[in-house]
mmCIF file with all atom_site columns, C-alpha atoms in Angstrom:
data_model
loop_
_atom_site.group_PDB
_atom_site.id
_atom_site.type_symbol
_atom_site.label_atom_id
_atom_site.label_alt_id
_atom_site.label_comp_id
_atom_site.label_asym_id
_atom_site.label_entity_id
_atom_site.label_seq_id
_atom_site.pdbx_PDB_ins_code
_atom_site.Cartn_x
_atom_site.Cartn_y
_atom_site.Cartn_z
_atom_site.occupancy
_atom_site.B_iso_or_equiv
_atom_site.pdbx_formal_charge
_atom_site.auth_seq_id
_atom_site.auth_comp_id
_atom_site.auth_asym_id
_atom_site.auth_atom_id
_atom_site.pdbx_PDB_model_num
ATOM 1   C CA . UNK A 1 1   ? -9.465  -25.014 10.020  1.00 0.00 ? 1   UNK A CA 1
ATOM 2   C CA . UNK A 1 2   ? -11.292 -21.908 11.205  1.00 0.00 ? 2   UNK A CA 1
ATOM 3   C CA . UNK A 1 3   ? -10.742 -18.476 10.303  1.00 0.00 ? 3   UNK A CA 1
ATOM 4   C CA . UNK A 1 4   ? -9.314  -17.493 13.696  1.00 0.00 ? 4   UNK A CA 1
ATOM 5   C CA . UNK A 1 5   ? -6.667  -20.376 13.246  1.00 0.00 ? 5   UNK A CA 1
ATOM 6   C CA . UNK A 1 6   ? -6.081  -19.537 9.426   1.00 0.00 ? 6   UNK A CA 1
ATOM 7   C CA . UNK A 1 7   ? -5.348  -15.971 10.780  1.00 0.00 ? 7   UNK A CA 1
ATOM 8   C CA . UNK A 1 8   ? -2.574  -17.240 13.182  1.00 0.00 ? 8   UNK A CA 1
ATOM 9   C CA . UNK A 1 9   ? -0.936  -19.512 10.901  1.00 0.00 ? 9   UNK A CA 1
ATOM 10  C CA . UNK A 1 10  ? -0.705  -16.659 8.229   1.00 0.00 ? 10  UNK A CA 1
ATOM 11  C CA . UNK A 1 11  ? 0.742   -14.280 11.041  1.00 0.00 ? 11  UNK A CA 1
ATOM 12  C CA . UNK A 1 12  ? 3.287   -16.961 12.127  1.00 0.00 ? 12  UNK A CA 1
ATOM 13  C CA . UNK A 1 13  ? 4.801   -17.341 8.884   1.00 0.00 ? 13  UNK A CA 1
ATOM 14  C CA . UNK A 1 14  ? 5.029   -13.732 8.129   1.00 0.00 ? 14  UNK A CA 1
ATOM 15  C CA . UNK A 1 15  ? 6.481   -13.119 11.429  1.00 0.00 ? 15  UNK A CA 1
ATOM 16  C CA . UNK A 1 16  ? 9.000   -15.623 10.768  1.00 0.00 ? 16  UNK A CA 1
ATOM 17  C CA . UNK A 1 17  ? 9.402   -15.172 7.268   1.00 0.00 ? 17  UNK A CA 1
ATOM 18  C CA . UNK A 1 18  ? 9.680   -11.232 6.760   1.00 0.00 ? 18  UNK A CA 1
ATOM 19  C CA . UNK A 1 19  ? 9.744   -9.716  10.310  1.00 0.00 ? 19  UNK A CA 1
ATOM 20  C CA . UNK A 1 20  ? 10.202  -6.426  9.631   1.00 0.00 ? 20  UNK A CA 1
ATOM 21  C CA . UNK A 1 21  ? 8.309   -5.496  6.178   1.00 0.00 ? 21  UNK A CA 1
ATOM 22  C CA . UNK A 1 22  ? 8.666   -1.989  4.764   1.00 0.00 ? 22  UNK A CA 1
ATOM 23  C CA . UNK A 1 23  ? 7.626   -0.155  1.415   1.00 0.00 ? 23  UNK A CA 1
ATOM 24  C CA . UNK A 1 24  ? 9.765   -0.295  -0.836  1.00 0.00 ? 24  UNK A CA 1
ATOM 25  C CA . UNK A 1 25  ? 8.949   3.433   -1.955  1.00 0.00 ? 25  UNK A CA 1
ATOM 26  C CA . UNK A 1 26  ? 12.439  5.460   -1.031  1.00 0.00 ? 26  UNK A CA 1
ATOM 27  C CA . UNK A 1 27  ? 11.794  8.567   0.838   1.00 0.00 ? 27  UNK A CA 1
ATOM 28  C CA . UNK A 1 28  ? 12.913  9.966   3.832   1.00 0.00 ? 28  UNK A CA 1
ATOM 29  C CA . UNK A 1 29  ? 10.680  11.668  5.524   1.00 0.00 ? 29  UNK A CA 1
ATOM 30  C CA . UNK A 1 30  ? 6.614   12.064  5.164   1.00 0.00 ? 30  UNK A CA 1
ATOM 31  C CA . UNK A 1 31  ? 6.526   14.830  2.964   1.00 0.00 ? 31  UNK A CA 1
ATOM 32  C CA . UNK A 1 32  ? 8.527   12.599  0.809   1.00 0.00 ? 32  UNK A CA 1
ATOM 33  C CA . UNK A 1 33  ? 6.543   8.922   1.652   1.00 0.00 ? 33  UNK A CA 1
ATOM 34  C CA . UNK A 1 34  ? 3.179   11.647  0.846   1.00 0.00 ? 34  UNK A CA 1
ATOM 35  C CA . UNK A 1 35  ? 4.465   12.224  -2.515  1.00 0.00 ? 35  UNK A CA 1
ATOM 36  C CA . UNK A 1 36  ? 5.926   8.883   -3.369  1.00 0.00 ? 36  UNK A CA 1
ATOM 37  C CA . UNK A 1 37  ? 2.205   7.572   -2.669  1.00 0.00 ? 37  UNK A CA 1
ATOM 38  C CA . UNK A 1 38  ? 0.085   9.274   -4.596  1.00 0.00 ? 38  UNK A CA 1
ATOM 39  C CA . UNK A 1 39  ? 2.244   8.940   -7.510  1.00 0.00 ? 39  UNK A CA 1
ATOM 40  C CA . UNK A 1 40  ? 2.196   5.089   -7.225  1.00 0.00 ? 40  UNK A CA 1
ATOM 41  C CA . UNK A 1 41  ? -1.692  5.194   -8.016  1.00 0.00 ? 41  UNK A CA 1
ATOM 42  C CA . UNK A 1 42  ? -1.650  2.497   -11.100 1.00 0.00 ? 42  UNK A CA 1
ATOM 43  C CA . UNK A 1 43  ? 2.768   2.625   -10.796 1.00 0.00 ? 43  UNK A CA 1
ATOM 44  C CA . UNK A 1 44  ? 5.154   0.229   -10.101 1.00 0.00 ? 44  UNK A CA 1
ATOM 45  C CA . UNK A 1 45  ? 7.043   0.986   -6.982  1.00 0.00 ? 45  UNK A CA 1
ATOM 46  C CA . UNK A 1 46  ? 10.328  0.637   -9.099  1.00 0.00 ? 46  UNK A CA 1
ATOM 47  C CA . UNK A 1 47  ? 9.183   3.626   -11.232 1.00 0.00 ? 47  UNK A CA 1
ATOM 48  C CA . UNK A 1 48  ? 8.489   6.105   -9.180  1.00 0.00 ? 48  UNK A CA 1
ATOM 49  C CA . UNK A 1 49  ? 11.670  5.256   -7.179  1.00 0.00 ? 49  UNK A CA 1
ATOM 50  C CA . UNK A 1 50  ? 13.546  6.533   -10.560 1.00 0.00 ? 50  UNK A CA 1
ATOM 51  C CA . UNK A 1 51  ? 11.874  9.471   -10.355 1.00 0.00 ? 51  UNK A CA 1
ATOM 52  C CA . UNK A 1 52  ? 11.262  10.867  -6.829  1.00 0.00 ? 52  UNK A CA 1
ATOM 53  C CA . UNK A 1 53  ? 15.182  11.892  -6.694  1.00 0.00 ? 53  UNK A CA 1
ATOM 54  C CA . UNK A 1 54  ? 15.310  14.124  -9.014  1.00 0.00 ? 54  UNK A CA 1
ATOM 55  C CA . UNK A 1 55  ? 11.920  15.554  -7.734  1.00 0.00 ? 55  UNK A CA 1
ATOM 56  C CA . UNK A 1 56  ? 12.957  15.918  -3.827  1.00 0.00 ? 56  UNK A CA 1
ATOM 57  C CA . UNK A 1 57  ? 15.919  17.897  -5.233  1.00 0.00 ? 57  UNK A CA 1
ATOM 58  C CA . UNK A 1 58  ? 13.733  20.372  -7.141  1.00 0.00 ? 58  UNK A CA 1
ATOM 59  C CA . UNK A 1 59  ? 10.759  20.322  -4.426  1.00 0.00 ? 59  UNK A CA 1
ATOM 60  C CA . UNK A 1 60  ? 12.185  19.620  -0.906  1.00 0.00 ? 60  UNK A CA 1
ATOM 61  C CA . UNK A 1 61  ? 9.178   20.814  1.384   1.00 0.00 ? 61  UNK A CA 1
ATOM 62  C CA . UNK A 1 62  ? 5.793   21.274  1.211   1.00 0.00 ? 62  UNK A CA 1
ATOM 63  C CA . UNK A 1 63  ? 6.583   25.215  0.855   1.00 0.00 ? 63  UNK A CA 1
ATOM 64  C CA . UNK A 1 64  ? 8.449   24.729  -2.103  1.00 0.00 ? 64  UNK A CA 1
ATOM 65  C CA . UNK A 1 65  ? 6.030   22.614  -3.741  1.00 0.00 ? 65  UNK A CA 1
ATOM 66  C CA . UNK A 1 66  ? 3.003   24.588  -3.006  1.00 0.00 ? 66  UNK A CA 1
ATOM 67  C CA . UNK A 1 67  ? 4.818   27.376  -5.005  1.00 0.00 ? 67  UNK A CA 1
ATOM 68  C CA . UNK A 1 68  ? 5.712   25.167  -7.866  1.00 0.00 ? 68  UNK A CA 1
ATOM 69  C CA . UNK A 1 69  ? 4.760   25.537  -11.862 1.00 0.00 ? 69  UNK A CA 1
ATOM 70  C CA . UNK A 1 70  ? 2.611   22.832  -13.439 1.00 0.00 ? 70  UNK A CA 1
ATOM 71  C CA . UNK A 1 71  ? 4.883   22.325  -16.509 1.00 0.00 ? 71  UNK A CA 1
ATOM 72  C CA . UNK A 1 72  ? 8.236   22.304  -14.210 1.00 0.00 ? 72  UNK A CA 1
ATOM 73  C CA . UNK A 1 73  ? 5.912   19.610  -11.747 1.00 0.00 ? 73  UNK A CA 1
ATOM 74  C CA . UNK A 1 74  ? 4.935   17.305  -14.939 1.00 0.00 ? 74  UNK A CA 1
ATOM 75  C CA . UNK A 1 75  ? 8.123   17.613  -16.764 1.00 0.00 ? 75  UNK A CA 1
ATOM 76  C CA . UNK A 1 76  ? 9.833   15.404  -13.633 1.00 0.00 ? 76  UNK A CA 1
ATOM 77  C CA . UNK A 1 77  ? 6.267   13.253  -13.587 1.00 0.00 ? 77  UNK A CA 1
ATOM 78  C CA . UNK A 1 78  ? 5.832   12.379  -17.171 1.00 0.00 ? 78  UNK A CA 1
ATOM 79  C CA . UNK A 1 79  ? 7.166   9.432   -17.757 1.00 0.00 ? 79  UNK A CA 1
ATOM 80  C CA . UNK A 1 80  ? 4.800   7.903   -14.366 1.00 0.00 ? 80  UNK A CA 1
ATOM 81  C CA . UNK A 1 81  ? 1.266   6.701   -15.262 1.00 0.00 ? 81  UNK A CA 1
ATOM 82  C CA . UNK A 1 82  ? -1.428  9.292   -15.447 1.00 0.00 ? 82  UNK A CA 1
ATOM 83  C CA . UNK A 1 83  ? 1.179   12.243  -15.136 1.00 0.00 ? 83  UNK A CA 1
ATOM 84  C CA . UNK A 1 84  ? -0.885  15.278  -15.948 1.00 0.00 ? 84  UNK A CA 1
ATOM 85  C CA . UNK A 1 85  ? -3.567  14.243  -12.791 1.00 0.00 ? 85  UNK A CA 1
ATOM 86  C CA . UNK A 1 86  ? -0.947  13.637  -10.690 1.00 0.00 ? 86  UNK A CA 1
ATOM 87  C CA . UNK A 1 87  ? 0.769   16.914  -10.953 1.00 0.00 ? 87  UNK A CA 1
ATOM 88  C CA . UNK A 1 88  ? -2.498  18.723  -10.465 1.00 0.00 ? 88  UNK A CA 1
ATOM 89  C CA . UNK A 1 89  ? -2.783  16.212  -7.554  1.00 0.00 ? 89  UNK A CA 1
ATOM 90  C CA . UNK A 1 90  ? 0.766   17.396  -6.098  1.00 0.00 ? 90  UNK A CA 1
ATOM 91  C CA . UNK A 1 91  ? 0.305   21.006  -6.357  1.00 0.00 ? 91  UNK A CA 1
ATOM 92  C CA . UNK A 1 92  ? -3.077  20.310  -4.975  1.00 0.00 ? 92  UNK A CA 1
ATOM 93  C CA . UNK A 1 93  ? -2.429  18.687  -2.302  1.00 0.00 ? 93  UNK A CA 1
ATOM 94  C CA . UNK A 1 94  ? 0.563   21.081  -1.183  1.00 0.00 ? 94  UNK A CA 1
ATOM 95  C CA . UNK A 1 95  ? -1.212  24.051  -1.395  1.00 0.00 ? 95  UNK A CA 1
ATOM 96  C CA . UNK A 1 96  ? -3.656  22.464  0.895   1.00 0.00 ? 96  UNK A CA 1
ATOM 97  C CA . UNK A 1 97  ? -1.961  21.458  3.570   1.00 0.00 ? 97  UNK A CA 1
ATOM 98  C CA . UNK A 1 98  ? -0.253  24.856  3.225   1.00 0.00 ? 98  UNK A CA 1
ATOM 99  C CA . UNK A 1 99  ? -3.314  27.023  3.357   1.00 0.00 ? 99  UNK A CA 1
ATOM 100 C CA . UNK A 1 100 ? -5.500  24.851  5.901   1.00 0.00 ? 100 UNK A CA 1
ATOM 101 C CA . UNK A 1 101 ? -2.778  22.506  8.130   1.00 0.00 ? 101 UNK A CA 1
ATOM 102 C CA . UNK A 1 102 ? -0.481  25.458  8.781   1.00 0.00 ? 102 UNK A CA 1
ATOM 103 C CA . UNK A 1 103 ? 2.162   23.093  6.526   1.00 0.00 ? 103 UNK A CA 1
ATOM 104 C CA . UNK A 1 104 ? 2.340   20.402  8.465   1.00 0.00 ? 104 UNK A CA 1
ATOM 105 C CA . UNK A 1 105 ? 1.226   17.129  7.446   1.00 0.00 ? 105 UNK A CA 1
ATOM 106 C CA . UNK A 1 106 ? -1.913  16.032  8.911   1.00 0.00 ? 106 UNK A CA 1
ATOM 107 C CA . UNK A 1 107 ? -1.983  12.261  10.386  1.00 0.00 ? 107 UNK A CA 1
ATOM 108 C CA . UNK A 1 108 ? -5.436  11.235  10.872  1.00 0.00 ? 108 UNK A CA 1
ATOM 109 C CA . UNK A 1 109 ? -7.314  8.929   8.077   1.00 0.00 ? 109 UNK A CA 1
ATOM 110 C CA . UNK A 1 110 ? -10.148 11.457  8.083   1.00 0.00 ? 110 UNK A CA 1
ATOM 111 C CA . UNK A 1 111 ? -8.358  14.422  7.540   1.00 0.00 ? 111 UNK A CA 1
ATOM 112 C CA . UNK A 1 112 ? -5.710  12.952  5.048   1.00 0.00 ? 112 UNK A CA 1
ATOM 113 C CA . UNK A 1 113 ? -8.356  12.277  2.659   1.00 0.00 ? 113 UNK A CA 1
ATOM 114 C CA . UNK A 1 114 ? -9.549  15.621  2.088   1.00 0.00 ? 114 UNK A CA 1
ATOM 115 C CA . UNK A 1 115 ? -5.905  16.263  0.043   1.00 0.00 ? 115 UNK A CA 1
ATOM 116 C CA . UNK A 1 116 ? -6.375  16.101  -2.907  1.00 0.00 ? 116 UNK A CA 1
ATOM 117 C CA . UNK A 1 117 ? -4.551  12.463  -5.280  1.00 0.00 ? 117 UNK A CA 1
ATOM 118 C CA . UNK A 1 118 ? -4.781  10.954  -0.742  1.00 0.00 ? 118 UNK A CA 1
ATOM 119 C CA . UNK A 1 119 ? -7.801  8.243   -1.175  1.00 0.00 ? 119 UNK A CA 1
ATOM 120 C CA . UNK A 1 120 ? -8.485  5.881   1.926   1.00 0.00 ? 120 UNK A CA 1
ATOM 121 C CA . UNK A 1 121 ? -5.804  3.635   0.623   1.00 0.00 ? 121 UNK A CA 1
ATOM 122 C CA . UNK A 1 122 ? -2.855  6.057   0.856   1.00 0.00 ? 122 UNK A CA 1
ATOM 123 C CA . UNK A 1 123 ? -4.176  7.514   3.975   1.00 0.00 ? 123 UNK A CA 1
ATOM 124 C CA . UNK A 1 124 ? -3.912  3.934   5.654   1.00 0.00 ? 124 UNK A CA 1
ATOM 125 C CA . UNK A 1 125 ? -0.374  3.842   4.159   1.00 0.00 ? 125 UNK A CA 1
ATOM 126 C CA . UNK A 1 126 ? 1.279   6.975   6.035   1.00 0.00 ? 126 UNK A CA 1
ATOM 127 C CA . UNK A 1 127 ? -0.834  6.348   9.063   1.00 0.00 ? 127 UNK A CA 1
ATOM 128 C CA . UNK A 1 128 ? 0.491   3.095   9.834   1.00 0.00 ? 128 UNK A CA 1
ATOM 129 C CA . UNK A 1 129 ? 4.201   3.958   8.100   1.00 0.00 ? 129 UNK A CA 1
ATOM 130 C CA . UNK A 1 130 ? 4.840   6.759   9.584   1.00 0.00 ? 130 UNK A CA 1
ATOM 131 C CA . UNK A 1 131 ? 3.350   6.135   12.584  1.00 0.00 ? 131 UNK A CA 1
ATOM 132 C CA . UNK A 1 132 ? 2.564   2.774   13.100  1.00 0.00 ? 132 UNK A CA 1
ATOM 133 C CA . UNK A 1 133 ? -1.267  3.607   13.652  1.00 0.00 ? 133 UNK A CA 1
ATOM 134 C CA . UNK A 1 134 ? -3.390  0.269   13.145  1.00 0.00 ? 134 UNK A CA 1
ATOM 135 C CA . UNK A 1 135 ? -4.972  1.278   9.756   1.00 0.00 ? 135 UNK A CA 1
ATOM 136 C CA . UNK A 1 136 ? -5.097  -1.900  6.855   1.00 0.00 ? 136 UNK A CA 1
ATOM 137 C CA . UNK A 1 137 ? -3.886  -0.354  3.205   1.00 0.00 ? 137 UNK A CA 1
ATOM 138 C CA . UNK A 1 138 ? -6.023  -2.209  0.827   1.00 0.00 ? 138 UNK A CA 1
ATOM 139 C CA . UNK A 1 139 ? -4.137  -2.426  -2.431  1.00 0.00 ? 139 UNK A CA 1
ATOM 140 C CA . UNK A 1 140 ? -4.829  -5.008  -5.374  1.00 0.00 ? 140 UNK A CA 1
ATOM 141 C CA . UNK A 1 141 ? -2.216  -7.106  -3.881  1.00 0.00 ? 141 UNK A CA 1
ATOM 142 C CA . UNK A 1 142 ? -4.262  -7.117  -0.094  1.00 0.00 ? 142 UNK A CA 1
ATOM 143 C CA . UNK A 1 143 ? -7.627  -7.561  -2.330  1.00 0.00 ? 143 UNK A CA 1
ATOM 144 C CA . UNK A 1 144 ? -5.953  -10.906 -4.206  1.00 0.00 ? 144 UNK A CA 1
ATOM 145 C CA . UNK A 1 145 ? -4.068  -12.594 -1.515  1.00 0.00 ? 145 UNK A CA 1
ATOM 146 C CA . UNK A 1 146 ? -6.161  -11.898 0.977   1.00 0.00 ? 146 UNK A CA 1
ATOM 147 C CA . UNK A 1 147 ? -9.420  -13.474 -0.616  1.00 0.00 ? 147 UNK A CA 1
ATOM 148 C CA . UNK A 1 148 ? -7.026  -16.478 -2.072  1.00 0.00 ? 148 UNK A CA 1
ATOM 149 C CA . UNK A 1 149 ? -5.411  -17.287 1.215   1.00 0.00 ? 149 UNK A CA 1
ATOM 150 C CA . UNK A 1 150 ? -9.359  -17.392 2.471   1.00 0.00 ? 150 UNK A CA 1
ATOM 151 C CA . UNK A 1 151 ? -8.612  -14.081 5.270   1.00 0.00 ? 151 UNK A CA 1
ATOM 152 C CA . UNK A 1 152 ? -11.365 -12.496 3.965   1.00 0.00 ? 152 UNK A CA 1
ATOM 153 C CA . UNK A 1 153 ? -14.851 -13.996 2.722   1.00 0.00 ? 153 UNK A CA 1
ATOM 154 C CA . UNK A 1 154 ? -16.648 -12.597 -0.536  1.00 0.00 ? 154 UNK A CA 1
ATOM 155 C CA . UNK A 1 155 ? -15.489 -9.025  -0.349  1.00 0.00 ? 155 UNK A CA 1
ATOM 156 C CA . UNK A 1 156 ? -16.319 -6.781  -2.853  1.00 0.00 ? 156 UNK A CA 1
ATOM 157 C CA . UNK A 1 157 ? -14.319 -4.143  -2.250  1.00 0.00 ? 157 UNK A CA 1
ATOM 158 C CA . UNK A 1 158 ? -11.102 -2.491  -0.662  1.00 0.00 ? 158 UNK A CA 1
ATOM 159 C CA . UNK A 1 159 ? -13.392 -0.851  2.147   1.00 0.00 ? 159 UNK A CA 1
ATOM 160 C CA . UNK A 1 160 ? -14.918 -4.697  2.823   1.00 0.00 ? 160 UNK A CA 1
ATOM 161 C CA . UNK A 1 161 ? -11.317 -6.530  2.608   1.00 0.00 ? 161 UNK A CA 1
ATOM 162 C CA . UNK A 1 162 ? -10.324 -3.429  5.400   1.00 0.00 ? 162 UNK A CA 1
ATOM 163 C CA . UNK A 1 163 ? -13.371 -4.325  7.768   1.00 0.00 ? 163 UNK A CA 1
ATOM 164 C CA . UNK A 1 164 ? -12.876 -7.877  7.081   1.00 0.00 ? 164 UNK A CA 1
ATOM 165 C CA . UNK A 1 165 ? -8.536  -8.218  7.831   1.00 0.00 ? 165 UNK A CA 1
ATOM 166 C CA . UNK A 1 166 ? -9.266  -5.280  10.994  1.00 0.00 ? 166 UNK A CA 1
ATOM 167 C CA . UNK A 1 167 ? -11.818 -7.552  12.752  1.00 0.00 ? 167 UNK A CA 1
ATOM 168 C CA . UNK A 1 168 ? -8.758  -10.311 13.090  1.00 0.00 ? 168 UNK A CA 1
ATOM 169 C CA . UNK A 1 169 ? -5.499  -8.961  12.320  1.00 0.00 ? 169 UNK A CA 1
ATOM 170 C CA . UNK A 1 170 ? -4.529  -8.528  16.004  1.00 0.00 ? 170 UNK A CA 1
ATOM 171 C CA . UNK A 1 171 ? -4.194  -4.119  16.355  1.00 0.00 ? 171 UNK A CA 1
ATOM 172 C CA . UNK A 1 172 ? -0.401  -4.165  17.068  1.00 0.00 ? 172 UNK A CA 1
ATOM 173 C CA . UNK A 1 173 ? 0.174   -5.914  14.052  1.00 0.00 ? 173 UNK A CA 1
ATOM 174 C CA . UNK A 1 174 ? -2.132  -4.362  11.464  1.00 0.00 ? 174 UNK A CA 1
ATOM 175 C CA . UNK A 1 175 ? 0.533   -1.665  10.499  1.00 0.00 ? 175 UNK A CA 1
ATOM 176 C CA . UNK A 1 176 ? 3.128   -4.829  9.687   1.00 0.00 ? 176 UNK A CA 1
ATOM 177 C CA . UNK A 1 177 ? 0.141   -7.179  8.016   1.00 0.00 ? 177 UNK A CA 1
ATOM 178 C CA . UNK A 1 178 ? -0.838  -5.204  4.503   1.00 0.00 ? 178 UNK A CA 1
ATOM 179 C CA . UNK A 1 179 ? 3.052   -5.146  4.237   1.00 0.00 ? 179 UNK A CA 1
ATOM 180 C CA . UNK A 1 180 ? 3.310   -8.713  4.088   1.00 0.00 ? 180 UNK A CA 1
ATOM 181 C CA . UNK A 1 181 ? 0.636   -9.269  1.821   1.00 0.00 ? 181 UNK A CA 1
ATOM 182 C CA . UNK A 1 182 ? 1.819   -6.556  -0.735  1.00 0.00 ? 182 UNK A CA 1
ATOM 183 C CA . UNK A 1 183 ? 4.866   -7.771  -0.540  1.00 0.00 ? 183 UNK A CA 1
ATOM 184 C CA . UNK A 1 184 ? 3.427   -11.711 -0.567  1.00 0.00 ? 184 UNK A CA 1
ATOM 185 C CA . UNK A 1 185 ? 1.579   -10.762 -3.913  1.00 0.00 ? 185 UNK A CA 1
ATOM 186 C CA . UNK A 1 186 ? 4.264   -8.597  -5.481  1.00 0.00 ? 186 UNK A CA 1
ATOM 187 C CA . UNK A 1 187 ? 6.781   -11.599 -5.633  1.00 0.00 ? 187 UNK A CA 1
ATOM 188 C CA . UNK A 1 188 ? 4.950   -14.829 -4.339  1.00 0.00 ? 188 UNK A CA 1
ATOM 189 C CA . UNK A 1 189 ? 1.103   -14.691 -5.303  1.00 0.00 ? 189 UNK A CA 1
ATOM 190 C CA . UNK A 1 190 ? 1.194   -13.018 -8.200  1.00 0.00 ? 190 UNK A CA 1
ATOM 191 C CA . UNK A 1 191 ? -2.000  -12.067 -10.211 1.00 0.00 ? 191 UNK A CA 1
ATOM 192 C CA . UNK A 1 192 ? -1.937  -14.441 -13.336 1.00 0.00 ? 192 UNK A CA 1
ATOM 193 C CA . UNK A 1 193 ? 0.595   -17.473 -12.310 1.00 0.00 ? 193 UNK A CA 1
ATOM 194 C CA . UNK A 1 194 ? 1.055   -17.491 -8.928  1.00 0.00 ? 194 UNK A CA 1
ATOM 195 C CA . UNK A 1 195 ? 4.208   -19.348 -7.467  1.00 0.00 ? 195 UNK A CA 1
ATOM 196 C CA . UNK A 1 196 ? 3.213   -21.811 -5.313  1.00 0.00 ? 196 UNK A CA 1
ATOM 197 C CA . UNK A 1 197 ? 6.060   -24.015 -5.530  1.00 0.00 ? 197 UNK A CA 1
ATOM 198 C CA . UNK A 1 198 ? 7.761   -21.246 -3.712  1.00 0.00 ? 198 UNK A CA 1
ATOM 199 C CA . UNK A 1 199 ? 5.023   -20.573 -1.035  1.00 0.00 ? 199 UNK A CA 1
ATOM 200 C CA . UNK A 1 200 ? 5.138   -21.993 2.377   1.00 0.00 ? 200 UNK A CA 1
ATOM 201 C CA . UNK A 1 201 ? 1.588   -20.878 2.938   1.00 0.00 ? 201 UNK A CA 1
ATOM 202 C CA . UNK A 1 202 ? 0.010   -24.007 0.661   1.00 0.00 ? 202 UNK A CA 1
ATOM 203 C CA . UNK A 1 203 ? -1.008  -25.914 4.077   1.00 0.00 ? 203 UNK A CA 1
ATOM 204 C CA . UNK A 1 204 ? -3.591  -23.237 4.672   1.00 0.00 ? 204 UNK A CA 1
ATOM 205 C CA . UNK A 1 205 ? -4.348  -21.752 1.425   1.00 0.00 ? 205 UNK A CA 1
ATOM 206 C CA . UNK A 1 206 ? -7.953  -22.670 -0.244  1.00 0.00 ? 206 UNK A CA 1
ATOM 207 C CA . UNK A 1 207 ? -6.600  -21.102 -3.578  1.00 0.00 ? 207 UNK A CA 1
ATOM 208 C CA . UNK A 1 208 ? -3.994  -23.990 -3.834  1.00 0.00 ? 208 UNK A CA 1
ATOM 209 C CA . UNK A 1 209 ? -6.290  -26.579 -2.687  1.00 0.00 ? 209 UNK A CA 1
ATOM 210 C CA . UNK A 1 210 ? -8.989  -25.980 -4.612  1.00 0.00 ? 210 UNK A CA 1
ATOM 211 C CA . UNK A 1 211 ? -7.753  -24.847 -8.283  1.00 0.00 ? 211 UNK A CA 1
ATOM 212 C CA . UNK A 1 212 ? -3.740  -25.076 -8.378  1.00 0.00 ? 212 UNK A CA 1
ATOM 213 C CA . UNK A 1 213 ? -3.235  -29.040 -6.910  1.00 0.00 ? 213 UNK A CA 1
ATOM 214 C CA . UNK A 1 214 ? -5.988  -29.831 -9.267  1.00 0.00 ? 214 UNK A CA 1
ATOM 215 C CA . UNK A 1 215 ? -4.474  -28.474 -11.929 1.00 0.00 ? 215 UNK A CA 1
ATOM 216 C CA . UNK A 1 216 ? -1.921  -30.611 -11.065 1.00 0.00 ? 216 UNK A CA 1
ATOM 217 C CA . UNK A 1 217 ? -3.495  -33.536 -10.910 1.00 0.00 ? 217 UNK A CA 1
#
């Protein structure tokens, strides 16, 4: 099978199988998907989710938030990984697009990153959410399933596994694609046991061919 016709497979069964893939972050708005980002650095979707309520309430707008306390920020954050950067990282990143975007949102790759707690990753994620720009979010999940379902070939890093999946994906559908495989290695191809019996991607995956069928042998 070549690479082209691995690609196409993999698209066909996502298309069928989960046509329209969102995040599973809860927001409303991108102020909101902006926030619920950066504090899923190292988080569990599920956890910030029990948080961001409570948050929106307090801190509605980038206005609002830009004039916010540290200690009244972290006291809503605490109980999400690595709370006292990501407060700094909030505040941070409000203030900025406050003082130098005229507090609006910016939606270009290069300028997102500039915020402070917005890496490439989360850039690529409220590009192509919000508005459906053809940008590839690399996450841990992308990096794994990607590289076991043989998509990409001995990347190294997020930035290589983006090159590699943007050189095939087809562009209309890159926005839809690092859905499916976050959401493929959140509850399918997990990192440590992956659930094969339940995956209807075996016909074209190297990972099950080579190590999990002959395990089972």
């Amino acid at each position: 099978m070549t690479r082209k016709q691995r690609f196409e497979h993999v698209i066909a069964y996502f298309e069928e199988a989960m046509p329209d893939p969102e995040t599973e972050l809860l927001y409303d708005n991108t102020y909101q998907l902006l926030v619920a980002v950066i504090l899923s650095a190292q988080c569990t979707d599920k956890r910030v989710n029990m948080h961001t309520p409570a948050l929106f309430e307090r801190y509605p707008d980038i206005p609002s938030l830009a004039a916010a306390q540290y200690d009244d920020v972290f006291d809503l954050v605490k109980s999400i990984s690595f709370p006292g950067n990501k407060t700094r990282h909030l505040l941070g990143m409000a203030k900025m697009v406050q003082e130098n975007f005229g507090g609006e949102i910016p939606m270009t790759v290069d300028e997102l990153v500039k915020l402070p707690g917005v890496g490439r990753k989360t850039a690529n994620v409220i590009t192509s959410v919000v508005d459906n720009q053809p940008n590839m979010a690399v996450d841990t999940h992308v990096f794994r399933v990607s590289a076991r379902l043989g998509l990409t070939v001995r990347a190294k890093t997020p930035l290589e596994t983006e090159k590699q999946l943007i050189k095939w994906v087809p562009r209309d559908l890159v926005y839809k694609f690092h859905h499916w495989l976050i959401l493929h290695g959140r509850y399918v191809c997990v990192a440590r046991k992956p659930k094969c019996g339940e995956c209807g991607l075996r016909p074209v995956c190297p990972y099950f061919q080579k190590v999990v069928s002959k395990q089972v042998c």
